[in-house]
Tab-separated table of N, CA and C in Angstrom:
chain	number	residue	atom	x	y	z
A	256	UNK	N	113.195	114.761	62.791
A	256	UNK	CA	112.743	114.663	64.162
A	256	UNK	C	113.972	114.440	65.054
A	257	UNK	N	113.810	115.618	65.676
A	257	UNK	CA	115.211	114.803	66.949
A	257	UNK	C	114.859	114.428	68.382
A	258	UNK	N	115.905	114.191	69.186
A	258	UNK	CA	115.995	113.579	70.238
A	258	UNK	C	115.008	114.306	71.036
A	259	UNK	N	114.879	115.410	71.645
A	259	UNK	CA	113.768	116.434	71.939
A	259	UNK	C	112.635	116.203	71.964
A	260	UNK	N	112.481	116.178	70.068
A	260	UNK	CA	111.035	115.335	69.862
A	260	UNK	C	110.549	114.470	70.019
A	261	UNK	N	111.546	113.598	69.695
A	261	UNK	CA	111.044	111.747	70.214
A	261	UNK	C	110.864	111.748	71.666
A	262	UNK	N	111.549	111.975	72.356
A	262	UNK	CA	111.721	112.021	74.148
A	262	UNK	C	110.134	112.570	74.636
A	263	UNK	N	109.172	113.442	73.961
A	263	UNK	CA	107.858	113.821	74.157
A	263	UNK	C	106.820	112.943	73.696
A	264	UNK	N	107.591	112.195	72.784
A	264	UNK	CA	106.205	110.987	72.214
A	264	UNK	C	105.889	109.822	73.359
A	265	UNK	N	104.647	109.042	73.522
A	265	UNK	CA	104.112	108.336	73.833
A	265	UNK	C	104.891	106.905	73.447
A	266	UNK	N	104.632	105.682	74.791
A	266	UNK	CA	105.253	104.568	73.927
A	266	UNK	C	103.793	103.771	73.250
A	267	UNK	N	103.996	102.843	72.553
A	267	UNK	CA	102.780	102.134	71.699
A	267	UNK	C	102.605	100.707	72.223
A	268	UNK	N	101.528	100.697	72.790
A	268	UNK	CA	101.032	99.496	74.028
A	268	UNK	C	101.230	98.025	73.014
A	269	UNK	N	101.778	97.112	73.398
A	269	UNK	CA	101.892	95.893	72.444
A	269	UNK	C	101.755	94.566	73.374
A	270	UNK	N	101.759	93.564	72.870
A	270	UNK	CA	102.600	92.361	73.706
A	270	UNK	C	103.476	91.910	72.861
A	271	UNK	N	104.264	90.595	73.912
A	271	UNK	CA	104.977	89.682	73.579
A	271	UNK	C	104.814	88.386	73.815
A	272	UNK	N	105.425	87.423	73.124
A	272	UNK	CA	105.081	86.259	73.232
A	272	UNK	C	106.259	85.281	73.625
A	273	UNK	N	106.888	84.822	74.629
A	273	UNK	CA	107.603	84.047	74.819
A	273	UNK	C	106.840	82.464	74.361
A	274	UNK	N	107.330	81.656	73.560
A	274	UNK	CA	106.422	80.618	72.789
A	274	UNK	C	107.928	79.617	73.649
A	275	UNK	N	107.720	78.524	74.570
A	275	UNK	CA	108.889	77.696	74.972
A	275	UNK	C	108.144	76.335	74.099
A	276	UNK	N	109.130	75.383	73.731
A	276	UNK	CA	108.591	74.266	73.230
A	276	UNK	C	109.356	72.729	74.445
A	277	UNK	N	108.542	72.040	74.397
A	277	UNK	CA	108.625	71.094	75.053
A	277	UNK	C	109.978	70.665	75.776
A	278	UNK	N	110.890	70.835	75.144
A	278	UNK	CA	112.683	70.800	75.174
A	278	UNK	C	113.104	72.078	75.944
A	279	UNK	N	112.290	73.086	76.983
A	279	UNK	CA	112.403	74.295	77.029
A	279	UNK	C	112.807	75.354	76.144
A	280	UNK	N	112.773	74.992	75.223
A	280	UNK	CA	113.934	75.704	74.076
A	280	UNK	C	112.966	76.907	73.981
A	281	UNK	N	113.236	78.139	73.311
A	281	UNK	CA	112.448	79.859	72.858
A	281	UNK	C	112.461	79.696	71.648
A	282	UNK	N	111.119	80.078	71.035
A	282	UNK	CA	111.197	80.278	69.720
A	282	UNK	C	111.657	81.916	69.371
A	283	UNK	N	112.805	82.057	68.191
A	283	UNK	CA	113.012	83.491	68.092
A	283	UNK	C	112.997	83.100	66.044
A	284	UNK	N	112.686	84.457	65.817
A	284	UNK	CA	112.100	84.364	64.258
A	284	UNK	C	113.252	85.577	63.950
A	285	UNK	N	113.549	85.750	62.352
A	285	UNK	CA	114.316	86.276	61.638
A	285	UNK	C	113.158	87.849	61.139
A	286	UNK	N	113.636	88.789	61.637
A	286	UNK	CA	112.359	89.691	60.798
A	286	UNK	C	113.039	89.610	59.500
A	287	UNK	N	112.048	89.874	58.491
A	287	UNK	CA	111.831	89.732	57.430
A	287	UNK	C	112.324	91.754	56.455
A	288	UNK	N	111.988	92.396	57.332
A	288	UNK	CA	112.759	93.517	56.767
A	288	UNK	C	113.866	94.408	57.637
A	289	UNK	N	114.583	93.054	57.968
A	289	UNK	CA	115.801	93.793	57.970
A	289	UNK	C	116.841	92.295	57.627
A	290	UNK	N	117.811	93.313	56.761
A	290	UNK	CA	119.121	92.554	56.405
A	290	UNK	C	120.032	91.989	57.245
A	291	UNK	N	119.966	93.026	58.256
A	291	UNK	CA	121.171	92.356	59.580
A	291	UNK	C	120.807	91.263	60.260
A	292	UNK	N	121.324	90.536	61.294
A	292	UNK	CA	120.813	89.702	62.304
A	292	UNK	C	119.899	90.621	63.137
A	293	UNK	N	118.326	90.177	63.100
A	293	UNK	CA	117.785	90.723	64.035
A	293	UNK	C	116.067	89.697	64.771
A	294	UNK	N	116.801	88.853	65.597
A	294	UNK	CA	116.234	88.004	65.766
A	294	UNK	C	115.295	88.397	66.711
A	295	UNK	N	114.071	87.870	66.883
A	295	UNK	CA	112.783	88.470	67.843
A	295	UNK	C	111.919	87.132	68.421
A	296	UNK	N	111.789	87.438	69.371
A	296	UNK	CA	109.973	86.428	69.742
A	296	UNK	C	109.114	87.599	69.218
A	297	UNK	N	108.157	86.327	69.079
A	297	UNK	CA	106.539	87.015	68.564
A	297	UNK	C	105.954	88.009	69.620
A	298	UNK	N	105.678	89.637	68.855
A	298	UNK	CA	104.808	90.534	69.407
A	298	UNK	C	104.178	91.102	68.266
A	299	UNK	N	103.356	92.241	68.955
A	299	UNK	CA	102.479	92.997	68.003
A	299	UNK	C	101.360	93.984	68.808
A	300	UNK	N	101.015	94.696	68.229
A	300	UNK	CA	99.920	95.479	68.735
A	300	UNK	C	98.836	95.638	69.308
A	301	UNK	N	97.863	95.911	70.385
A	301	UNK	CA	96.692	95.459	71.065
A	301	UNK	C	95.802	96.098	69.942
A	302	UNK	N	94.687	95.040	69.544
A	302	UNK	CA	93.810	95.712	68.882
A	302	UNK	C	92.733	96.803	69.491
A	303	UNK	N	92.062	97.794	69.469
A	303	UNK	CA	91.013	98.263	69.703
A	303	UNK	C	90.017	97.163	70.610
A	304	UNK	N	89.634	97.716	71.466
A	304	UNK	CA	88.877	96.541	72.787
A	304	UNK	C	89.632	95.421	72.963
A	305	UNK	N	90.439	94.976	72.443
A	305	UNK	CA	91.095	93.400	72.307
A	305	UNK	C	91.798	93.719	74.392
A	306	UNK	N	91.642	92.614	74.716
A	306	UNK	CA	92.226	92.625	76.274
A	306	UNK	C	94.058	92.628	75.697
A	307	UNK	N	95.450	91.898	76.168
A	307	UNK	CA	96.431	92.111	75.871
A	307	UNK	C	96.537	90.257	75.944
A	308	UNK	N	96.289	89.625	76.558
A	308	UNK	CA	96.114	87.820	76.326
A	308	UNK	C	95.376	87.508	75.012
A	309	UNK	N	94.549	87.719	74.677
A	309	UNK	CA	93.838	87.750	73.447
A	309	UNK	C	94.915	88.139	72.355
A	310	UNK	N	95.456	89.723	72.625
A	310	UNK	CA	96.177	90.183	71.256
A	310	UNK	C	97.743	89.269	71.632
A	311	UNK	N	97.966	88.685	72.804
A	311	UNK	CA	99.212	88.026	72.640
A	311	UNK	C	98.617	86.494	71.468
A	312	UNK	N	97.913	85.792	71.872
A	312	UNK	CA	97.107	84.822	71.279
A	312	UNK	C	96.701	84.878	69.626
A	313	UNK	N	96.915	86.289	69.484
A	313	UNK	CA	96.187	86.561	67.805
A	313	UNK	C	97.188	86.682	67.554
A	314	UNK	N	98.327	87.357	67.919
A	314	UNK	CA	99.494	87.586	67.511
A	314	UNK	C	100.508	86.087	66.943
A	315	UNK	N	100.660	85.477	67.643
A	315	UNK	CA	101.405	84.142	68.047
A	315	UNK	C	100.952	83.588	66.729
A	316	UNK	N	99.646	83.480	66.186
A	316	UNK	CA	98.750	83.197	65.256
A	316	UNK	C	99.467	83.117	64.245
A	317	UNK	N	99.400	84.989	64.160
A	317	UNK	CA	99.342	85.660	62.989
A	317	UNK	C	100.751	85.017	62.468
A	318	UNK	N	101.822	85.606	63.532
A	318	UNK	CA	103.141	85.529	62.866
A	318	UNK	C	104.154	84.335	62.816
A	319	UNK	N	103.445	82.834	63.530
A	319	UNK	CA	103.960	81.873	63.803
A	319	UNK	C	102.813	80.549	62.850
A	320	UNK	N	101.494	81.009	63.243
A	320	UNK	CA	101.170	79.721	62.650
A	320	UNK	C	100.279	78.961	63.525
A	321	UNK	N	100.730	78.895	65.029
A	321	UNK	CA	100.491	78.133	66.252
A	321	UNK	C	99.110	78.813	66.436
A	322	UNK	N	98.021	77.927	66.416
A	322	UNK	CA	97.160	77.977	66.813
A	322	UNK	C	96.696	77.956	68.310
A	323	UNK	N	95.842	78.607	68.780
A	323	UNK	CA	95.724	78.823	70.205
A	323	UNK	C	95.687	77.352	71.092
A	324	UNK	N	94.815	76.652	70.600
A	324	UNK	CA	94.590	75.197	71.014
A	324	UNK	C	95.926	74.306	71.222
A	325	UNK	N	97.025	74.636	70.717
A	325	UNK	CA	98.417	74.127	70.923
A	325	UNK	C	99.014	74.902	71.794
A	326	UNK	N	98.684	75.559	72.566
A	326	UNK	CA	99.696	76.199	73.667
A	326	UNK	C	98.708	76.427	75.071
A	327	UNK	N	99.677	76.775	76.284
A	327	UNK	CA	99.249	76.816	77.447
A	327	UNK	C	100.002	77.972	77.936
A	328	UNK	N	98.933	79.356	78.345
A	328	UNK	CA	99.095	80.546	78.779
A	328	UNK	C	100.013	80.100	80.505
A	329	UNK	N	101.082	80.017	80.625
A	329	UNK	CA	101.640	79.563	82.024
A	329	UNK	C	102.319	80.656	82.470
A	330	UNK	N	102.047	82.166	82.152
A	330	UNK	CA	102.793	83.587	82.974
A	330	UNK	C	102.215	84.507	82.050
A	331	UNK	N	102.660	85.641	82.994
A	331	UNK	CA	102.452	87.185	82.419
A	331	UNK	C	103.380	87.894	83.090
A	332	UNK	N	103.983	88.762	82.335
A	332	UNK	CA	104.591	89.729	83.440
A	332	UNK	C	103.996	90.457	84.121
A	333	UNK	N	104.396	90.836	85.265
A	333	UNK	CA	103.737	91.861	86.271
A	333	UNK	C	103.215	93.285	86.152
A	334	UNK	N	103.716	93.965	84.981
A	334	UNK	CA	103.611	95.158	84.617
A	334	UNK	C	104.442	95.209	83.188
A	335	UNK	N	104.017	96.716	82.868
A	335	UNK	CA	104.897	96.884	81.545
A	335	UNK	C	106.023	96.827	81.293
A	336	UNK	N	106.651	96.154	80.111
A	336	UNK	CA	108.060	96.883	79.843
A	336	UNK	C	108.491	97.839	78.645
A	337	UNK	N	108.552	98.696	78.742
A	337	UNK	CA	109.140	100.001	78.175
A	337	UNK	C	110.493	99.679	77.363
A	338	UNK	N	110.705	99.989	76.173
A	338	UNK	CA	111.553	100.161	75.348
A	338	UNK	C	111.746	101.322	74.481
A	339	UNK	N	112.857	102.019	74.504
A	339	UNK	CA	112.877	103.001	73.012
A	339	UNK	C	113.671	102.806	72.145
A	340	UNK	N	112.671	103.333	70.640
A	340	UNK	CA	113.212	103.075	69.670
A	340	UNK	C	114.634	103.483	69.599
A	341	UNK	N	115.692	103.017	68.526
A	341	UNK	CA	116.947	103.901	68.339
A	341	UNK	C	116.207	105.077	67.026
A	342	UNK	N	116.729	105.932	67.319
A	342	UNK	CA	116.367	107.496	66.572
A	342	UNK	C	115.920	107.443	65.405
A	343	UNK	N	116.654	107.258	64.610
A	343	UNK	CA	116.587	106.799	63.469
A	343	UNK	C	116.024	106.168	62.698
A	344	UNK	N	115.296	104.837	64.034
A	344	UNK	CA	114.082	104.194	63.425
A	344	UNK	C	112.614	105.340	63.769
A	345	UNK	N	112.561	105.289	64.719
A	345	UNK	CA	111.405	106.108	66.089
A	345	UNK	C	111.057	107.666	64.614
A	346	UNK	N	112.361	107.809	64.235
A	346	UNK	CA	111.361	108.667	62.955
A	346	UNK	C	110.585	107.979	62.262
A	347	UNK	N	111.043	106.825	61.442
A	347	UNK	CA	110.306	106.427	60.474
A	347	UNK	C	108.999	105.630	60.916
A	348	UNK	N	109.159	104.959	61.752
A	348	UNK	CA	108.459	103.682	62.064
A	348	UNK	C	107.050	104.599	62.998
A	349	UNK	N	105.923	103.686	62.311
A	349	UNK	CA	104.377	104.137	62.943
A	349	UNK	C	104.411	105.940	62.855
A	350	UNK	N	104.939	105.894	61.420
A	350	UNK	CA	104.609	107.545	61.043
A	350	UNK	C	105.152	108.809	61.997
A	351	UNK	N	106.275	107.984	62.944
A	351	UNK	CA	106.663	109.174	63.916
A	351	UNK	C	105.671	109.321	65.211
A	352	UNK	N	104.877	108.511	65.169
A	352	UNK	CA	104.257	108.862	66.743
A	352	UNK	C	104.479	108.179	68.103
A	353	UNK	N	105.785	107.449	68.172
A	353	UNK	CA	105.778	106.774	68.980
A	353	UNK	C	107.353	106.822	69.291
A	354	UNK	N	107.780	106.832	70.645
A	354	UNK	CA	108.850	106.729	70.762
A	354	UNK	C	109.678	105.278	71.666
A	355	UNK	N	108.945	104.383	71.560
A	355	UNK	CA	109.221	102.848	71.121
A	355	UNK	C	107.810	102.361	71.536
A	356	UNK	N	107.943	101.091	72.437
A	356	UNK	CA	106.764	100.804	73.273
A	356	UNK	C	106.898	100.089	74.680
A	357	UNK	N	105.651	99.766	74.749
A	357	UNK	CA	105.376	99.140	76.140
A	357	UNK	C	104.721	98.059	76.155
A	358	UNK	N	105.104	96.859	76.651
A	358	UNK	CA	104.783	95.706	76.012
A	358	UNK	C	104.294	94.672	77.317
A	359	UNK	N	103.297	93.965	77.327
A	359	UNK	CA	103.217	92.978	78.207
A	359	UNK	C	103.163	91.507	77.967
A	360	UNK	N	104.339	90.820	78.285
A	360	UNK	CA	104.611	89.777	77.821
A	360	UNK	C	104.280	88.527	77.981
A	361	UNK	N	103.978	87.360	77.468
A	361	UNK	CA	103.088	86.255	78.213
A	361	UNK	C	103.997	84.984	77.958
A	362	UNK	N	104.110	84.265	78.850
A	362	UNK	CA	104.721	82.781	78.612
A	362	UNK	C	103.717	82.090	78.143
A	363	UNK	N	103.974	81.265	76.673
A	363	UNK	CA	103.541	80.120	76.511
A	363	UNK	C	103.735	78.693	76.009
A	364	UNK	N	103.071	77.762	76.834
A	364	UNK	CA	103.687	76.319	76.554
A	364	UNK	C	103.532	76.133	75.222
A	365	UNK	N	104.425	75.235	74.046
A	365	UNK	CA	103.727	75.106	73.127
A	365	UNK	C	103.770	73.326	73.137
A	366	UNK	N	102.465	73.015	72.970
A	366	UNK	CA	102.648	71.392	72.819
A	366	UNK	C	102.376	70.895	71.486
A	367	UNK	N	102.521	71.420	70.487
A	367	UNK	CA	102.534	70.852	69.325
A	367	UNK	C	103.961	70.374	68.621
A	368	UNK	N	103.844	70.228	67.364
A	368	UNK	CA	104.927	69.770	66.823
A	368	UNK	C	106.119	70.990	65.529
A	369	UNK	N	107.054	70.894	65.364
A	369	UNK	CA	107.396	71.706	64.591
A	369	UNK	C	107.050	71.602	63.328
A	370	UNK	N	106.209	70.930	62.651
A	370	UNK	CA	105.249	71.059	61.280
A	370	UNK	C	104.357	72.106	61.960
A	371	UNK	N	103.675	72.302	62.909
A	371	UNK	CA	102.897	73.097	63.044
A	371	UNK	C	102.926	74.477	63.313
A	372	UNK	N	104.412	74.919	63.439
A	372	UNK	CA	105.004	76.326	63.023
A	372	UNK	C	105.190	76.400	61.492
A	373	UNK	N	104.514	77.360	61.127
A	373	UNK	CA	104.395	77.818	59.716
A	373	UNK	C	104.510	79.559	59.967
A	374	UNK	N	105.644	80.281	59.595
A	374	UNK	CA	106.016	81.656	59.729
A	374	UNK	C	105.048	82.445	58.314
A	375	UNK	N	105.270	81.092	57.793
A	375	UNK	CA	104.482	81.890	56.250
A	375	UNK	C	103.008	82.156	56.494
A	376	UNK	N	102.165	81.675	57.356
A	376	UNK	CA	100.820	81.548	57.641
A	376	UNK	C	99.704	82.960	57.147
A	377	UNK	N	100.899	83.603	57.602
A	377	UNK	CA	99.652	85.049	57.560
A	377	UNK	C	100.325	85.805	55.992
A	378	UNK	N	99.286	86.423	55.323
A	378	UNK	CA	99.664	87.486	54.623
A	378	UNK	C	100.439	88.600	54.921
A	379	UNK	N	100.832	88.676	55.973
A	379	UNK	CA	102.145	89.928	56.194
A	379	UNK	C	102.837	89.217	57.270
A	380	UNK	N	103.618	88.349	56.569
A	380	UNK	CA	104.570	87.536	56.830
A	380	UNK	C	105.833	88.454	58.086
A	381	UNK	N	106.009	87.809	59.258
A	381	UNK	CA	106.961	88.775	59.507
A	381	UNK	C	108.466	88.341	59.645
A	382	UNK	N	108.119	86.911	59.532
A	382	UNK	CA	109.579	86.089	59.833
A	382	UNK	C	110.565	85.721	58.585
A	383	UNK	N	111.326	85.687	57.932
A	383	UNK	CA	112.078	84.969	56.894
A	383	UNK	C	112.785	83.445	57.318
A	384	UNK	N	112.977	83.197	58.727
A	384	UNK	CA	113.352	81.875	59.429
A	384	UNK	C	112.808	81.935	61.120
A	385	UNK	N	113.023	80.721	61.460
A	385	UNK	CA	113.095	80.712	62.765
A	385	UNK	C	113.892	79.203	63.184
A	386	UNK	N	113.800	79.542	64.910
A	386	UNK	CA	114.336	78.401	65.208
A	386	UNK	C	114.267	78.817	66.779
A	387	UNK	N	114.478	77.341	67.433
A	387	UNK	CA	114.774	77.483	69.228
A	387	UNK	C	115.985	77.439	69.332
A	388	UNK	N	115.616	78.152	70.437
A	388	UNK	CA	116.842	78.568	71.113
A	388	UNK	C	116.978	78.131	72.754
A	389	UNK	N	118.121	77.817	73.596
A	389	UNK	CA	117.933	77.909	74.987
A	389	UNK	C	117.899	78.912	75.422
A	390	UNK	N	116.890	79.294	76.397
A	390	UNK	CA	116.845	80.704	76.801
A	390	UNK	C	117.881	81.367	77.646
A	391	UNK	N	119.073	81.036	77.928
A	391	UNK	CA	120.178	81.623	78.222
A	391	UNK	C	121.063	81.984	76.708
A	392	UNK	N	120.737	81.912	76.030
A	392	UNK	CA	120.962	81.916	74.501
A	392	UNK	C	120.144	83.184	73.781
A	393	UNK	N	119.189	83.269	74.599
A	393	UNK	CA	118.111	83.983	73.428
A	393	UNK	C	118.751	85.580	73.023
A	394	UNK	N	118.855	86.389	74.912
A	394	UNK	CA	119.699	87.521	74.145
A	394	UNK	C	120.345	88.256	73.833
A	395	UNK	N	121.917	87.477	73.706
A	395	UNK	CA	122.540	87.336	73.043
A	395	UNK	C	122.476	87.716	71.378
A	396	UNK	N	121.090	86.780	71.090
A	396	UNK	CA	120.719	87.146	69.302
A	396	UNK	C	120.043	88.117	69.114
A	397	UNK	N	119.712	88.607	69.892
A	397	UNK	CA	118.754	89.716	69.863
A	397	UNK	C	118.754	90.661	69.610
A	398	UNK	N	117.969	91.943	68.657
A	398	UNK	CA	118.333	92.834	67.934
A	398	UNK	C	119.082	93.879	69.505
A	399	UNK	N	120.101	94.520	69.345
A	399	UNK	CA	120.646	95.397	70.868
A	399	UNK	C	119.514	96.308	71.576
A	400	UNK	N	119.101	96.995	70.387
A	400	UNK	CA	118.069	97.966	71.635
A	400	UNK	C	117.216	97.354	72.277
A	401	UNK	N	116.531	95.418	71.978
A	401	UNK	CA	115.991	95.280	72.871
A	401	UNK	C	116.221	94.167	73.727
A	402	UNK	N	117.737	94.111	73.784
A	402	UNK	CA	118.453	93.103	74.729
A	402	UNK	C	117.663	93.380	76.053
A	403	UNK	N	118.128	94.345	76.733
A	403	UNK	CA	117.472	94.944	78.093
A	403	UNK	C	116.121	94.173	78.199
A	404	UNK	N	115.483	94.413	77.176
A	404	UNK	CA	113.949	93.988	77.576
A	404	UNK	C	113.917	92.382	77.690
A	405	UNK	N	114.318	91.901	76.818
A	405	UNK	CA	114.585	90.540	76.760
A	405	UNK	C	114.983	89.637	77.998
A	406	UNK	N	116.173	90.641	78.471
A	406	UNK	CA	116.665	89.899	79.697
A	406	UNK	C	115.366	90.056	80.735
A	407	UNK	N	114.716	91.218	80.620
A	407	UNK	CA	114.272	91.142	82.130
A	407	UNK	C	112.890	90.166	81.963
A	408	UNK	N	112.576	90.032	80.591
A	408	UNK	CA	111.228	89.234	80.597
A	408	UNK	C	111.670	87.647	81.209
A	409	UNK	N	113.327	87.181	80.197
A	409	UNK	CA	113.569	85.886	81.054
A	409	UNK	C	113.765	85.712	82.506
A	410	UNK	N	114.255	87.074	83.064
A	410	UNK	CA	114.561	86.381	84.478
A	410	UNK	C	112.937	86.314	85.087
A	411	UNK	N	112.508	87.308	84.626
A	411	UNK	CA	110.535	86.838	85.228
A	411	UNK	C	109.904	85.691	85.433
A	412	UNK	N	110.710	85.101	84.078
A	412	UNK	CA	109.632	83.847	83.609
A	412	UNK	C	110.493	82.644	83.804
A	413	UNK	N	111.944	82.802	84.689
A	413	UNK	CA	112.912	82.315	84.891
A	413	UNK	C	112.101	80.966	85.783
A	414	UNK	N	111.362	81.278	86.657
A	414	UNK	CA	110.507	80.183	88.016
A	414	UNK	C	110.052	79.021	86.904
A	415	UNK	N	109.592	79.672	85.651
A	415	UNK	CA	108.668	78.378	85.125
A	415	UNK	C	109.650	77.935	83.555
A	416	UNK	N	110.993	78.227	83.504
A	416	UNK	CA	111.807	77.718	82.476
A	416	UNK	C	112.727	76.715	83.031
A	417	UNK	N	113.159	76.823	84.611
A	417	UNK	CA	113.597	75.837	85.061
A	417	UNK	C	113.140	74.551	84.943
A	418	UNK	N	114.009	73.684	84.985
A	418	UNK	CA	113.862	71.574	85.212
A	418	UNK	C	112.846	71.594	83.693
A	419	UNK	N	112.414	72.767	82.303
A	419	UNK	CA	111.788	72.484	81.689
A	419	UNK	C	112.949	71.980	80.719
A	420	UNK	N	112.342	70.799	79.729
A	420	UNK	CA	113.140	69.928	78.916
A	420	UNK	C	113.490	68.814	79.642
């Protein structure tokens, strides 16, 4: 598949999860299949009817542990953000039909404790570690193709990360 082709595909509707913990700090997780540094906040796919707060909420779940009842929905971004894959993946990844995605991202408080992050929680584990980070920190670690996105979700959510900690 080349550049041509990918450039005609559709992006694949998802969210994200900015998870801040009490200390303002970002939670960012280790994916689990890849070898390099490629550190992420929690996203994932909108289910079928699922609204995109809901699939941010199931998501957070799935791949963190954090139960809904421990956090406080405090933003959304305004609209989508758009990312594309690098080539190379955008072949392999979701069978070739997608040429990255579009993601709507949600701030949330987390008021629980760090026993109550468990990455292992779900059967398709996606993290191998995690840890907080200050969000002038976050991306920096961040896998490159989706630095861009990263930055623009923090300066969004920049109003409600201030005086936090």
């Amino acid at each position: 598949m080349g550049p041509d082709d990918i450039a005609k595909l559709p992006y694949r509707r998802n969210v994200g999860v900015m998870l801040v913990n009490p200390a303002g700090h970002v939670f960012v997780g280790q994916r689990m299949d890849s070898e390099t540094p490629a550190w992420q906040m929690p996203q994932g796919g909108i289910d079928p009817g699922e609204n995109p707060r809901d699939a941010a909420l199931r998501e957070l779940h799935e791949e963190t542990g954090v139960a809904p009842d421990l956090v406080t929905v405090e933003a959304e971004t305004a609209g989508w953000i758009a990312y594309d894959l690098p080539q190379e993946i955008a072949a392999r990844i979701w069978k070739g039909r997608f040429k990255g995605q579009e993601q709507k991202w949600f701030l949330l408080r987390f008021h629980g404790g760090d026993d109550q992050v468990r990455i292992d929680a779900d059967a398709h584990q996606e993290f191998s570690e995690w840890r907080w980070l200050p969000p002038d920190e976050v991306v920096a670690n961040i896998v490159p193709f989706k630095r861009e996105v990263y930055a623009r979700v923090i300066a969004e959510f920049a109003p409600h990360l201030e005086g936090s900690g």
